Structures are given as structure tokens and as C-alpha cells.
Coordinates of C-alpha atoms and ligand atoms in Angstrom, one line a residue:
M9 CA 103.7 114.3 74.6
C10 CA 104.1 112.2 71.4
G11 CA 106.1 109.0 71.4
I12 CA 109.0 108.2 69.1
V13 CA 110.7 104.9 68.5
A14 CA 113.3 103.9 66.0
Y15 CA 115.2 100.7 65.2
M16 CA 118.3 99.8 63.2
G17 CA 119.4 96.1 63.2
S18 CA 119.0 92.8 61.5
R19 CA 115.4 91.9 62.6
Q20 CA 112.2 93.1 61.0
A21 CA 111.7 96.6 62.3
A22 CA 107.9 96.8 62.1
P23 CA 106.9 94.4 64.9
L24 CA 109.5 95.9 67.2
L25 CA 108.4 99.4 66.4
L26 CA 104.7 98.5 66.9
N27 CA 105.5 97.0 70.4
G28 CA 107.5 100.1 71.2
L29 CA 104.6 102.3 70.1
R30 CA 102.1 100.4 72.3
R31 CA 104.4 101.0 75.3
L32 CA 104.6 104.7 74.4
E33 CA 100.9 105.2 73.7
Y34 CA 100.4 106.8 77.1
R35 CA 102.4 109.8 75.9
G36 CA 99.8 110.7 73.3
Y37 CA 97.3 108.8 71.3
D38 CA 95.4 110.7 68.7
S39 CA 97.3 109.3 65.6
A40 CA 100.1 106.8 64.9
G41 CA 102.4 106.0 62.0
M42 CA 105.5 104.1 60.9
A43 CA 108.1 104.3 58.1
V44 CA 110.4 101.5 57.1
L45 CA 113.3 101.6 54.7
N46 CA 113.0 99.1 51.9
G47 CA 114.8 100.4 48.9
G48 CA 112.4 103.4 49.1
I49 CA 110.5 104.4 52.2
D50 CA 107.2 102.7 53.0
I51 CA 104.9 104.7 55.3
R52 CA 101.6 103.8 57.0
K53 CA 99.9 106.3 59.2
D54 CA 96.4 107.5 60.3
R55 CA 94.4 109.2 62.9
G56 CA 93.3 107.0 65.8
R57 CA 94.7 104.7 68.5
I58 CA 97.7 102.6 67.6
D59 CA 95.8 99.3 67.5
D60 CA 93.1 100.9 65.3
V61 CA 95.6 102.3 62.9
N62 CA 97.4 99.0 62.8
R63 CA 94.1 97.1 62.1
E64 CA 93.4 99.4 59.2
H65 CA 96.9 99.7 57.8
D66 CA 98.8 96.5 58.9
F67 CA 102.1 97.9 60.0
S68 CA 103.6 94.4 59.8
S69 CA 103.3 94.5 56.0
L70 CA 106.1 97.0 56.1
K71 CA 109.3 94.9 55.4
G72 CA 112.7 96.1 56.3
T73 CA 115.2 96.2 59.2
L74 CA 115.4 100.0 59.7
G75 CA 112.5 102.1 60.7
I76 CA 110.9 104.9 62.8
A77 CA 107.5 105.2 64.4
H78 CA 105.4 107.8 66.2
T79 CA 102.3 108.1 68.4
R80 CA 100.9 111.7 68.4
W81 CA 99.4 114.2 70.8
A82 CA 98.4 117.0 68.4
T83 CA 99.7 120.5 68.9
H84 CA 99.7 122.0 65.4
G85 CA 97.0 120.6 63.1
E86 CA 94.1 118.5 64.1
P87 CA 94.5 114.7 64.4
S88 CA 94.1 113.4 60.8
M89 CA 95.9 111.1 58.4
K90 CA 97.8 113.9 56.7
N91 CA 99.0 115.4 60.0
A92 CA 100.0 112.0 61.5
H93 CA 103.8 111.4 61.6
P94 CA 106.1 110.3 59.9
H95 CA 106.3 113.4 57.6
T96 CA 108.0 113.6 54.3
G97 CA 109.4 116.4 52.1
C98 CA 108.5 117.1 48.5
N99 CA 110.2 114.1 46.9
G100 CA 109.5 111.4 49.6
D101 CA 113.2 110.7 50.1
I102 CA 113.0 111.6 53.8
A103 CA 110.7 110.4 56.6
L104 CA 110.8 112.1 60.0
V105 CA 109.0 111.8 63.4
H106 CA 109.1 114.7 65.9
N107 CA 108.2 115.4 69.5
G108 CA 108.1 119.0 70.6
I109 CA 107.2 122.3 69.0
I110 CA 109.0 124.3 66.3
E111 CA 108.3 127.9 67.3
N112 CA 109.5 129.6 64.1
Y113 CA 107.8 127.2 61.8
K114 CA 105.6 129.9 60.1
T115 CA 108.6 132.0 59.0
L116 CA 110.4 128.9 57.9
R117 CA 107.4 127.6 56.0
E118 CA 106.9 130.9 54.2
L119 CA 110.6 130.9 53.2
L120 CA 110.5 127.3 52.0
E121 CA 107.3 127.8 50.1
S122 CA 108.8 130.8 48.4
E123 CA 111.6 128.5 47.3
G124 CA 109.2 126.1 45.7
H125 CA 108.6 123.6 48.5
V126 CA 105.1 122.2 48.6
F127 CA 103.6 121.5 52.0
S128 CA 101.0 118.8 52.6
T129 CA 100.2 119.1 56.3
D130 CA 99.2 121.6 58.9
T131 CA 102.0 120.7 61.3
D132 CA 105.0 122.6 62.5
T133 CA 107.1 119.5 62.0
E134 CA 106.9 119.4 58.2
V135 CA 109.3 122.4 57.9
L136 CA 112.1 120.1 59.2
T137 CA 111.6 117.6 56.4
H138 CA 111.7 120.3 53.8
L139 CA 114.8 121.9 55.4
I140 CA 116.6 118.6 55.4
E141 CA 115.6 118.1 51.8
K142 CA 116.9 121.6 50.9
F143 CA 120.3 121.1 52.6
Y144 CA 120.8 117.5 51.4
K145 CA 123.7 117.2 49.0
G146 CA 124.7 113.6 49.6
D147 CA 125.5 114.1 53.3
F148 CA 122.4 113.1 55.3
L149 CA 123.7 113.8 58.8
G150 CA 125.1 117.1 57.7
S151 CA 121.8 118.1 56.2
V152 CA 120.0 117.2 59.4
R153 CA 122.5 119.2 61.5
K154 CA 122.1 122.2 59.2
A155 CA 118.3 122.0 59.3
L156 CA 118.3 121.8 63.1
M157 CA 120.4 124.9 63.3
Q158 CA 117.5 126.8 61.7
I159 CA 115.0 125.7 64.3
R160 CA 113.8 127.6 67.3
G161 CA 111.8 125.5 69.7
T162 CA 111.9 121.9 71.1
Y163 CA 112.5 118.6 69.4
G164 CA 113.2 115.0 69.8
I165 CA 113.4 113.6 66.3
A166 CA 114.2 110.4 64.4
V167 CA 114.7 110.7 60.7
I168 CA 115.6 108.4 57.8
H169 CA 116.6 109.0 54.2
K170 CA 115.9 106.5 51.4
G171 CA 119.6 106.5 50.3
C172 CA 121.2 106.0 53.7
N173 CA 121.2 102.9 55.8
E174 CA 121.1 104.8 59.1
V175 CA 118.7 106.5 61.5
V176 CA 119.6 110.0 62.7
V177 CA 118.1 111.1 66.0
A178 CA 118.5 114.4 67.8
R179 CA 117.2 116.3 70.9
N180 CA 116.6 119.7 72.1
G181 CA 114.2 120.0 75.1
S182 CA 112.3 116.8 74.3
P183 CA 113.6 113.6 75.7
L184 CA 115.5 111.0 73.6
V185 CA 117.2 107.9 74.7
I186 CA 119.3 105.4 72.7
G187 CA 119.3 101.8 73.5
V188 CA 122.4 99.9 72.7
K189 CA 122.8 96.1 72.1
R190 CA 125.2 94.0 70.1
G191 CA 124.3 94.3 66.4
E192 CA 121.3 96.6 67.0
A193 CA 120.4 100.1 68.1
F194 CA 117.2 101.5 69.3
A195 CA 116.0 105.1 70.0
A196 CA 112.9 106.3 71.8
S197 CA 111.4 109.2 73.6
D198 CA 111.1 107.0 76.7
A199 CA 113.2 104.0 77.8
S200 CA 110.1 101.9 78.5
A201 CA 109.6 101.6 74.7
I202 CA 112.8 99.7 74.3
L203 CA 113.4 98.2 77.7
E204 CA 112.4 94.7 76.5
H205 CA 115.4 94.7 74.2
T206 CA 118.1 96.4 76.3
K207 CA 118.7 98.1 79.6
K208 CA 121.8 99.8 78.3
M209 CA 120.9 103.4 77.5
I210 CA 122.6 106.5 76.2
Y211 CA 120.7 109.7 77.2
L212 CA 121.1 112.4 74.6
D213 CA 121.5 116.0 75.9
D214 CA 120.1 119.1 74.3
G215 CA 121.9 120.0 71.1
E216 CA 123.1 116.5 70.4
V217 CA 122.6 114.4 67.4
A218 CA 123.3 110.7 66.9
T219 CA 123.5 108.2 64.1
L220 CA 122.4 104.6 64.5
K221 CA 124.2 102.5 61.9
P222 CA 124.5 98.8 60.8
G223 CA 126.1 96.6 63.5
G224 CA 124.6 98.7 66.3
V225 CA 127.2 101.4 65.8
V226 CA 126.1 104.6 67.6
T227 CA 127.9 107.9 67.3
V228 CA 126.9 111.0 69.1
R229 CA 127.9 114.5 68.0
N230 CA 127.0 118.0 68.7
L231 CA 125.4 120.2 66.0
F232 CA 128.8 121.4 64.9
D233 CA 129.9 117.8 64.1
K234 CA 132.2 117.3 67.1
I235 CA 132.1 113.6 68.2
L236 CA 131.2 113.3 71.9
E237 CA 132.0 110.6 74.5
K238 CA 128.8 109.5 76.1
N239 CA 128.3 107.2 79.1
I240 CA 126.2 104.0 78.7
E241 CA 123.9 103.8 81.7
E242 CA 122.1 100.7 82.9
I243 CA 118.5 101.3 83.6
G244 CA 117.1 99.6 86.8
W245 CA 113.5 99.1 85.6
N246 CA 112.1 95.6 84.8
L247 CA 109.7 94.5 82.1
D248 CA 107.0 93.4 84.5
Q249 CA 106.9 97.0 85.9
I250 CA 105.7 98.2 82.5
E251 CA 103.1 95.5 82.0
K252 CA 99.6 95.3 83.5
G253 CA 100.3 92.0 85.4
G254 CA 96.7 90.8 85.4
F255 CA 95.1 94.2 86.4
R256 CA 92.4 95.6 84.2
H257 CA 94.2 98.9 83.9
F258 CA 97.7 100.3 84.6
M259 CA 96.1 102.9 86.9
L260 CA 94.6 100.1 89.1
K261 CA 97.9 98.2 89.1
E262 CA 99.7 101.4 90.1
I263 CA 97.2 102.2 92.9
F264 CA 97.8 98.7 94.3
E265 CA 101.6 99.0 93.9
Q266 CA 101.7 101.8 96.5
P267 CA 102.7 99.8 99.5
E268 CA 105.7 98.6 97.6
S269 CA 106.6 101.9 96.0
I270 CA 106.4 103.6 99.4
R271 CA 108.8 100.9 100.7
N272 CA 111.1 101.8 97.8
V273 CA 111.2 105.6 98.4
M274 CA 112.1 105.0 102.1
R275 CA 114.6 102.2 101.5
G276 CA 118.0 103.1 102.9
R277 CA 116.9 106.6 103.8
L278 CA 115.1 105.9 107.1
G279 CA 117.1 104.9 110.1
K280 CA 117.1 106.6 113.5
G281 CA 117.3 109.7 111.5
I282 CA 117.2 110.5 107.8
K283 CA 119.9 109.6 105.4
L284 CA 119.5 111.3 102.1
S285 CA 122.5 110.7 99.9
I286 CA 122.1 113.6 97.6
N287 CA 125.0 114.9 95.6
G288 CA 125.6 118.1 97.5
E289 CA 124.2 119.5 100.7
L290 CA 120.7 120.9 101.1
G291 CA 122.7 123.7 102.6
D292 CA 121.9 126.6 104.7
R293 CA 119.2 128.1 102.5
K294 CA 116.9 130.6 104.2
R295 CA 113.9 129.7 102.1
V296 CA 112.5 126.9 100.1
I297 CA 110.5 127.4 96.9
I298 CA 108.8 124.5 95.3
V299 CA 107.7 124.5 91.7
A300 CA 105.7 121.9 89.9
C301 CA 102.5 121.3 87.8
G302 CA 99.4 119.2 88.2
S303 CA 99.5 116.5 90.8
S304 CA 103.1 117.3 91.5
W305 CA 101.9 120.8 92.4
H306 CA 99.5 119.2 94.9
S307 CA 102.3 117.2 96.5
A308 CA 104.3 120.5 96.6
L309 CA 101.6 122.0 98.7
I310 CA 101.9 119.2 101.1
G311 CA 105.7 119.6 101.0
R312 CA 105.4 123.2 102.0
Y313 CA 103.3 122.2 105.1
L314 CA 105.9 119.5 106.0
I315 CA 109.0 121.6 105.5
E316 CA 107.6 124.6 107.5
S317 CA 106.2 122.5 110.3
L318 CA 109.1 120.1 110.7
S319 CA 112.1 122.2 109.9
G320 CA 111.0 125.7 110.5
V321 CA 112.4 126.8 107.2
P322 CA 109.9 129.1 105.3
A323 CA 108.6 127.5 102.2
E324 CA 106.5 128.7 99.2
V325 CA 104.9 126.9 96.3
D326 CA 104.4 128.1 92.8
Y327 CA 102.9 126.7 89.7
A328 CA 106.0 126.2 87.5
S329 CA 104.3 127.9 84.6
E330 CA 103.6 131.1 86.7
F331 CA 107.0 131.1 88.4
R332 CA 109.0 131.1 85.2
Y333 CA 107.2 134.3 83.9
R334 CA 106.7 136.4 87.0
E335 CA 110.2 137.8 87.5
P336 CA 110.5 135.8 90.8
L337 CA 112.6 137.3 93.6
V338 CA 114.8 134.3 94.0
G339 CA 118.5 134.2 94.6
K340 CA 121.4 132.5 96.3
D341 CA 119.7 132.2 99.7
D342 CA 117.0 130.0 98.2
L343 CA 116.6 126.3 97.6
V344 CA 114.3 125.7 94.7
I345 CA 112.8 122.2 94.6
A346 CA 111.3 121.1 91.2
I347 CA 108.9 118.2 91.5
S348 CA 108.1 116.1 88.4
Q349 CA 107.2 112.5 87.9
S350 CA 108.4 112.5 84.3
G351 CA 111.3 114.8 84.8
E352 CA 110.4 116.3 81.4
T353 CA 107.5 118.7 82.1
A354 CA 108.4 121.8 80.0
D355 CA 107.1 124.4 82.5
T356 CA 108.9 122.7 85.5
L357 CA 112.1 122.5 83.6
A358 CA 111.9 126.1 82.6
A359 CA 111.2 127.2 86.2
L360 CA 114.2 125.2 87.4
K361 CA 116.4 126.8 84.8
E362 CA 115.1 130.2 85.7
A363 CA 115.8 129.6 89.4
K364 CA 119.4 128.5 88.5
R365 CA 119.9 131.5 86.4
R366 CA 119.0 133.7 89.4
G367 CA 121.5 131.9 91.6
A368 CA 119.3 129.6 93.6
K369 CA 120.4 126.1 94.5
T370 CA 118.1 123.6 92.8
L371 CA 116.9 120.2 93.9
G372 CA 114.9 117.8 91.6
V373 CA 112.4 115.4 93.1
V374 CA 111.9 113.2 90.1
N375 CA 110.8 109.7 89.2
V376 CA 112.2 109.0 85.8
V377 CA 115.9 108.3 86.2
G378 CA 118.1 110.1 83.8
S379 CA 115.3 112.5 82.8
T380 CA 116.1 116.1 81.9
I381 CA 115.1 117.7 85.3
A382 CA 117.0 115.0 87.1
R383 CA 120.1 115.9 85.2
E384 CA 119.6 119.7 85.2
A385 CA 119.1 120.1 88.9
D386 CA 122.1 120.7 91.2
M387 CA 121.0 117.9 93.5
G388 CA 118.3 115.2 93.3
V389 CA 116.1 112.9 95.3
Y390 CA 114.7 110.1 93.2
I391 CA 111.2 109.0 94.3
H392 CA 111.7 105.4 93.1
A393 CA 108.0 104.8 92.2
G394 CA 109.0 102.7 89.2
P395 CA 107.4 103.3 85.8
E396 CA 104.0 105.0 86.0
I397 CA 102.1 104.4 82.8
G398 CA 98.5 105.4 83.7
V399 CA 98.1 109.1 82.7
A400 CA 96.6 109.9 86.0
S401 CA 99.4 110.0 88.6
T402 CA 98.9 107.7 91.6
K403 CA 102.0 106.0 93.0
A404 CA 104.3 108.8 91.9
Y405 CA 102.1 111.3 93.8
T406 CA 102.3 109.4 97.1
N407 CA 106.0 108.8 96.6
Q408 CA 106.6 112.5 96.0
I409 CA 104.9 113.2 99.4
I410 CA 107.2 110.8 101.2
A411 CA 110.3 112.2 99.4
L412 CA 109.3 115.7 100.5
L413 CA 108.8 114.4 104.0
L414 CA 112.3 112.9 104.0
I415 CA 113.6 116.3 102.7
A416 CA 111.7 118.1 105.4
L417 CA 113.1 115.8 108.1
D418 CA 116.6 116.1 106.6
L419 CA 116.3 119.9 106.8
A420 CA 115.0 119.6 110.4
Q421 CA 118.0 117.6 111.3
K422 CA 120.3 120.2 109.8
H423 CA 118.6 122.8 111.8
G424 CA 119.1 120.9 115.0
K425 CA 115.5 119.9 115.5
K426 CA 114.6 116.8 117.4
I427 CA 113.0 114.2 115.1
N428 CA 109.7 112.8 116.3
Q429 CA 110.4 109.1 116.6
R430 CA 106.6 108.3 116.5
L431 CA 106.5 109.8 113.1
L432 CA 109.4 107.7 112.0
S433 CA 107.7 104.6 113.4
D434 CA 104.5 105.4 111.5
M435 CA 106.5 105.9 108.4
R436 CA 107.9 102.4 108.8
K437 CA 104.4 101.0 109.2
L438 CA 103.0 103.0 106.3
P439 CA 103.3 100.2 103.6
A440 CA 101.2 97.9 105.9
T441 CA 98.8 100.8 106.6
L442 CA 98.3 101.2 102.8
E443 CA 97.7 97.5 102.3
H444 CA 95.0 97.7 104.9
V445 CA 93.4 100.7 103.2
L446 CA 93.4 98.9 99.8
K447 CA 91.2 96.2 101.4
E448 CA 88.4 98.8 101.2
D449 CA 88.5 98.4 97.4
K450 CA 85.2 96.6 97.1
K451 CA 83.3 99.0 99.3
I452 CA 84.7 101.9 97.4
K453 CA 83.5 100.3 94.1
A454 CA 80.1 100.0 95.6
I455 CA 80.0 103.7 96.5
A456 CA 81.2 104.5 93.0
D457 CA 78.2 102.6 91.6
R458 CA 75.9 104.8 93.6
V459 CA 77.4 108.2 92.7
A460 CA 78.7 107.7 89.2
E461 CA 75.7 109.3 87.5
H462 CA 76.4 112.7 89.2
G463 CA 77.8 115.5 87.1
N464 CA 79.5 117.6 89.8
F465 CA 81.5 116.7 92.9
L466 CA 83.0 118.8 95.7
Y467 CA 86.1 117.7 97.7
L468 CA 86.8 119.4 101.0
G469 CA 89.7 119.0 103.3
R470 CA 91.7 121.2 105.8
G471 CA 95.4 121.8 106.5
I472 CA 97.7 119.2 105.2
N473 CA 94.6 117.5 103.6
Y474 CA 93.4 120.5 101.7
P475 CA 95.8 119.4 98.8
T476 CA 94.3 115.9 99.2
A477 CA 90.9 117.5 98.3
L478 CA 92.5 119.1 95.3
E479 CA 94.2 115.9 94.2
G480 CA 91.0 113.8 94.7
A481 CA 89.1 116.3 92.5
L482 CA 91.8 116.3 89.9
K483 CA 91.8 112.5 89.7
L484 CA 88.0 112.4 89.2
K485 CA 87.9 115.0 86.5
E486 CA 90.9 113.7 84.6
I487 CA 89.6 110.2 84.1
S488 CA 85.8 110.4 84.5
Y489 CA 85.2 113.8 82.9
I490 CA 83.0 114.7 85.8
H491 CA 83.4 118.3 87.0
A492 CA 85.0 118.3 90.4
E493 CA 86.4 121.1 92.6
G494 CA 88.7 120.8 95.6
Y495 CA 88.5 123.5 98.3
P496 CA 89.8 124.1 101.8
A497 CA 86.8 123.1 103.8
A498 CA 86.4 126.5 105.5
E499 CA 86.2 128.2 102.1
M500 CA 82.9 126.4 101.3
K501 CA 80.9 129.1 103.1
H502 CA 82.5 131.8 101.0
G503 CA 80.9 130.6 97.8
P504 CA 80.7 126.9 96.9
I505 CA 78.0 126.3 99.4
A506 CA 75.6 127.8 96.9
L507 CA 76.1 124.7 94.8
I508 CA 75.0 122.3 97.5
D509 CA 71.8 120.3 97.0
E510 CA 70.8 116.6 96.9
N511 CA 72.6 116.3 93.5
M512 CA 76.0 117.3 94.8
P513 CA 78.1 114.6 96.3
V514 CA 80.7 116.2 98.7
V515 CA 83.8 114.2 99.7
F516 CA 85.1 115.2 103.1
I517 CA 88.6 114.3 104.3
A518 CA 87.6 114.0 107.9
N519 CA 90.3 112.1 109.9
K520 CA 90.6 112.4 113.6
G521 CA 93.4 114.8 114.3
K522 CA 94.1 118.5 113.7
G523 CA 91.0 120.4 112.5
Y524 CA 88.6 117.5 113.0
D525 CA 85.9 119.4 114.9
K526 CA 85.9 122.1 112.2
I527 CA 85.5 119.6 109.4
V528 CA 82.5 118.0 111.3
S529 CA 80.9 121.5 111.4
N530 CA 81.3 121.8 107.7
M531 CA 79.7 118.4 107.2
E532 CA 76.8 119.6 109.3
E533 CA 76.4 122.6 107.0
V534 CA 76.3 120.3 103.9
K535 CA 73.9 117.9 105.6
A536 CA 71.6 120.8 106.4
R537 CA 71.4 121.5 102.7
R538 CA 70.8 117.9 101.7
G539 CA 74.2 117.4 100.1
K540 CA 75.3 113.8 99.8
I541 CA 78.4 113.1 101.9
I542 CA 81.2 110.6 101.4
A543 CA 83.5 110.8 104.4
I544 CA 87.1 109.5 104.6
A545 CA 87.2 108.9 108.4
T546 CA 89.4 107.3 111.0
E547 CA 88.7 103.8 112.0
G548 CA 86.8 103.7 115.3
D549 CA 85.2 107.2 114.7
N550 CA 81.5 106.2 114.9
S551 CA 80.1 109.6 115.4
I552 CA 80.7 110.6 111.8
K553 CA 78.3 108.0 110.5
S554 CA 75.2 109.9 111.3
L555 CA 76.4 112.8 109.1
S556 CA 77.5 110.8 106.1
D557 CA 75.8 108.8 103.4
W558 CA 78.9 106.7 103.0
V559 CA 82.0 106.4 105.2
I560 CA 85.4 105.0 104.0
R561 CA 87.5 104.1 107.0
V562 CA 91.3 104.5 107.1
P563 CA 93.6 103.6 110.0
R564 CA 94.9 106.4 112.2
T565 CA 98.4 107.5 111.4
A566 CA 100.6 110.6 112.0
D567 CA 99.1 113.8 110.5
E568 CA 102.1 114.1 108.3
L569 CA 101.3 110.8 106.6
S570 CA 97.6 111.2 106.4
P571 CA 97.6 112.7 102.8
V572 CA 99.2 109.4 101.6
V573 CA 96.6 107.3 103.4
N574 CA 93.6 109.4 102.4
I575 CA 94.3 109.7 98.7
I576 CA 94.2 106.0 98.2
P577 CA 90.4 105.7 98.6
L578 CA 90.0 108.8 96.4
Q579 CA 92.1 107.3 93.7
L580 CA 90.0 104.2 93.8
L581 CA 86.8 106.2 93.8
A582 CA 87.8 108.1 90.7
Y583 CA 89.1 104.9 89.0
Y584 CA 85.8 103.0 89.6
I585 CA 83.6 105.9 88.6
A586 CA 85.5 106.2 85.3
D587 CA 85.5 102.4 84.7
I588 CA 81.7 102.2 85.4
K589 CA 81.2 105.0 82.8
G590 CA 83.1 102.8 80.4
L591 CA 85.9 105.3 79.9
D592 CA 89.5 104.6 78.9
V593 CA 91.0 105.1 82.3
D594 CA 94.7 104.9 81.3
K595 CA 94.4 107.2 78.4
P596 CA 91.9 109.9 79.2
R597 CA 90.8 112.2 76.3
N598 CA 93.0 115.2 75.5
L599 CA 95.7 114.3 78.1
A600 CA 99.2 112.9 77.8
K601 CA 101.5 111.6 80.4
S602 CA 104.4 113.9 80.0
V603 CA 103.7 117.5 79.0
T604 CA 106.8 118.6 77.2
V605 CA 105.2 121.6 75.5
E606 CA 104.2 124.9 77.1
Ligands
LIG23 O1 105.6 114.6 85.1 P1 105.1 115.7 86.0 O2 104.9 115.3 87.4 O3 105.9 116.9 85.9 O4 103.6 116.0 85.5 C1 102.9 117.1 86.0 C2 101.5 117.0 85.6 O5 101.4 117.1 84.2 C3 100.8 115.7 86.1 O6 100.9 115.6 87.4 C4 99.3 115.7 85.6 O7 98.6 116.7 86.3 C5 98.8 114.3 85.8 N1 98.0 113.9 84.7 C6 98.0 114.2 87.1 O8 97.4 113.0 87.2

């Protein structure tokens, strides 16, 4: 949520900051703003998307070689010009951008107001600028440290003072990375914002504060002013991975990248058996508990199925947001797996910490290298999907499933189970299988044309493809704003069947394999009530045609891999419906890519 970018160097800051903001816009996009040091501090900000704000306020008219910028996803205070960041104090000497939530802002605001500070926004963030102003006695960094010590909550911040030629950045619970380069320094809430300038990154940890000074001098300290030695890490992502590369939207590009991203998650890990080079053993844990949110929670449901059926280890899944507050009975016999594309989701991170506190061994299944969950977990399996920019998760979701399959197989090996070589062979063929499925693209677009006007959809699947139904429905509602529900197919008769009529498209995941006959019976029940059926069916299954209004065919593969194969047409269906409706597919309303607040 919210994107921050900062620059200190010899080039004009505004164009660099604007580019960085555009790359961060997927993190939040209801307002944008920029502040550049130029004798005083010049600020431009407003409600709206970055390019709209730029058209109106011309960021490039800000001259100076040091600046900070922000794209916002509102938490406290509606999107408006006054609530857009950067924020200032009473005298305009300070400008600050913030990502996160200051929980004790009300108390602090009352205190500061009683001391004469005048607030001009509805945000929680503004207390920080006034606190810094209050503590400032000529030592800018010192005043920022003192202010941060008063704060309860989460923050990634970048702040400048009109009398100091430096940017101060800090983090607690919201990501912040510093990019280093000869003569220049950058900071951002996400490496993709500064990747075009440098691949050398310093990841700040919670409770750390850094100064970016002329000549690219970066110094990291803790809040008590102790200088810390930090590693400079080289990020493996490339610029073309964060650009659209000729596709209309990032989401479409990312759907089409799946054959390659699936190759990447398996690379070096799939031989005759499974080689997972994780730091530390999965160990002899008696139970696995998987915690996650959103699409990652759907992949967790598939992971449970895979772990139990392949390794025989009992597995449970919980919403991270529920797990963290329900006094979970978790301890040293448990392996807790936290799944997160971003590695920054607040609820998932809190659940992971809670599991650690209770003595469980923790494993992160994460995409973003160096992210907080990746660093916090005892062990990790990166999913190597590459940067995922579209807010709706696609390639990260399928890579999570394969990572969980690898973990399940690894556990199976450790428990002396024989590995099914046919499954491994289908895994090797999976990228080619997905390339084949993607060729159905035009047909799926044509189906989307026919069904886009409907206001409700039902998605039904069984067993390992019940989560596919949930994920298909989530994709549709996220980006097309059409109400969609996913259910285990057998549950339909316990309620949702009341909704079925000729205006209700029902998407069935109906591959040949386990549960096929039962799915066909459910299709009959929908047909009898004149529901419109879209079936995802196995190539060569001709009998399903008579029951369906539209059939999307996918190649037969191992049951364990079918969720990866089946979700591709559902991602495309959601994408095309949203596009037909003229919606902003990559930046759906109210959402943000990385949910770093509770
Ligand atoms: O980064 P994470 O995987 O932890 O994110 C979890 C959810 O916020 C995320 O999957 C969300 O549901 C996506 N918008 C799904 O498309």
C-alpha cells in the first residue's frame, strides 16, 4: 500500500521520481505528490492517478537534485489534495512521505495541538511532521529518530528538511529499500521503482533509519544512533520484467509469462527426486499449518491437499488474519508455512511471527526476494515468478502451487514415500502444457464477449479444484467488479442452487479424473434450471458438450497439476470480461498490490 520513492544525487530529481512513481502506482493510486529541495521545499500533490496529477501540476517544473515522492492508497482521510503526501509541519520546513499506519496518532495529535501545532490534513501521517518539527534543534536526523520513538504502528518514510542536503528514510513494518550507485542514492518502498538505475540494494530492517547524502553516501543506524553494517545485495530482476513488453496490460503479460515462470520455479529443483536447497531442514514436524491471504490463501488450500495426499503429513490452512488472533494451538512440533507474493502482507507477517513466538518452525513461500517475510522466516522457498505488477495475482499464484508441490514432494521423500515418476514427468511437461492452453486465448475472449453483461457468476469445482473455483471467482470480482462466488460443487445443492436461472453463468471445472462423474451430475442440475454453463474440460471429452453452453478445453495432466492448468482460462476469462467493460485491469478500484496494513 502506498509507494515511496526518494532521490539524492546530481541529476534533476523530478523526472526520476516521476518514473519511480509510475512503477509503484500498482501499490496504491488514489493520489500522488512530490517534494523537491530547492532553497526551500517545492511541493506538488493532488488527488488522482499519477499521470493525471502530473498533467495538472507538472512535476517536472520542480527543479532540484534531491526529492521525495508518493503514490497513495488512503487509510486515514479520504483521497484529496490536502490528504495527499508529502505532508509538512506548521512552518513548511519539512516534507515527509509515509507508508503504513500510525496507531497512536490521535493521542499524539491532541498533544501536539495542545502545544500549538496546527494540523491541516485528516491523515495519521501528519503527526510525524509536527513531531519532527517539535524536536528539531538543528539536528535533522536526531529529530527524526526522536519522533519515530514516539510512534506506535508501522512506517516506511522518507523525509527532507529545507536546511539539510540529505534524505532521511526509516522503516518499521513497511518495506524500504535503498539503491546505491556511485554519486547517487535512491530509496523506495519497492525495488522495482529504482531498478532502472541500480541493482545494488540495501534492505532496511525494522527500527533502522538511514541518511542519503551528497556523493551517494548512505549511512544506516538504529533509532539509538548506533551505526550499522549493512550488506549490499544485488537484485536479480531485469528491467524488461517490469515493463509491459507490447502487451495491453501487465496482467495479460503475466498470464502469458506462466510457461516461463513455471520453468523458473522448478529449475534446479526437479531431478529424479526433489532438491530444495532451503536453509535448514523441513524437519520432522508432525503437522503443517499454512497461513496466507487472498489468492495466496487459495494456493494454500491446494498446498494442504498436496501435502496430505503426497506426504501423509497432516496439514491445515488458516487465513493469516484469523490465525494471528485466535490463540492458535501451535508449537514446536509444527511447521508453519507463510505464503505471500509480496512478502509484505501485514496479516501474513504477523501470523508468521505469532507462530515463531509459539515455537513452531517457519517456512516462507515468497516471491519478492529480500522481502520481510522472506527474511523473517526460519527457512524459505522462493517461487521465482519475477516481478508481478498487475494487482490481480496470476503467475505468482501458479508458481506458489508448484512451490507447494515441491515442498509436498520433499516432505514425501523425507517420510520415505515413493515419488510418482509420472507426476514428475508431467511437471517437466507443464510449461509446454500451459503454452498449449494459452492458445485458447481467442476462444476465451469470444466467450467473454457473450457473458460480460451478466451481474453474477458462480464457480464450482471439487477436490483439488475447489480452490480453483474460489480463485476464478476472486479474479473476476477483483477486476471486473462482477459479483462472483466460488463453491465446492457439491455444496451447490445446499443453498446456491436457489440462484440458478438463465441469467446465472456457472463456470464448472470439470476435468476427467477424480470426481468427474459427480461434477457432471452437478452440471445436469444447473442445466435443468436453465443456468448457462462454461465448462473447463479435458481435451477429447466430447460428452460434456451437450451439457455446456461453452467448453474450454485443456490437456489432460496429473490431478496434482490440474489447478495450474485450469486457472489459466479463468484468468483469461476474468481479464477479457474486465477489458470489455473498459475497466483498468491492472489497477482495480479500491485495491492495492501489497496490503501492508491490517
Ligand atoms: O502478497 P500476498 O500474496 O501476501 O497478497 C495476498 C493478497 O492480498 C493477494 O493475493 C490478493 O488477494 C490479490 N489481489 C489477488 O489477486
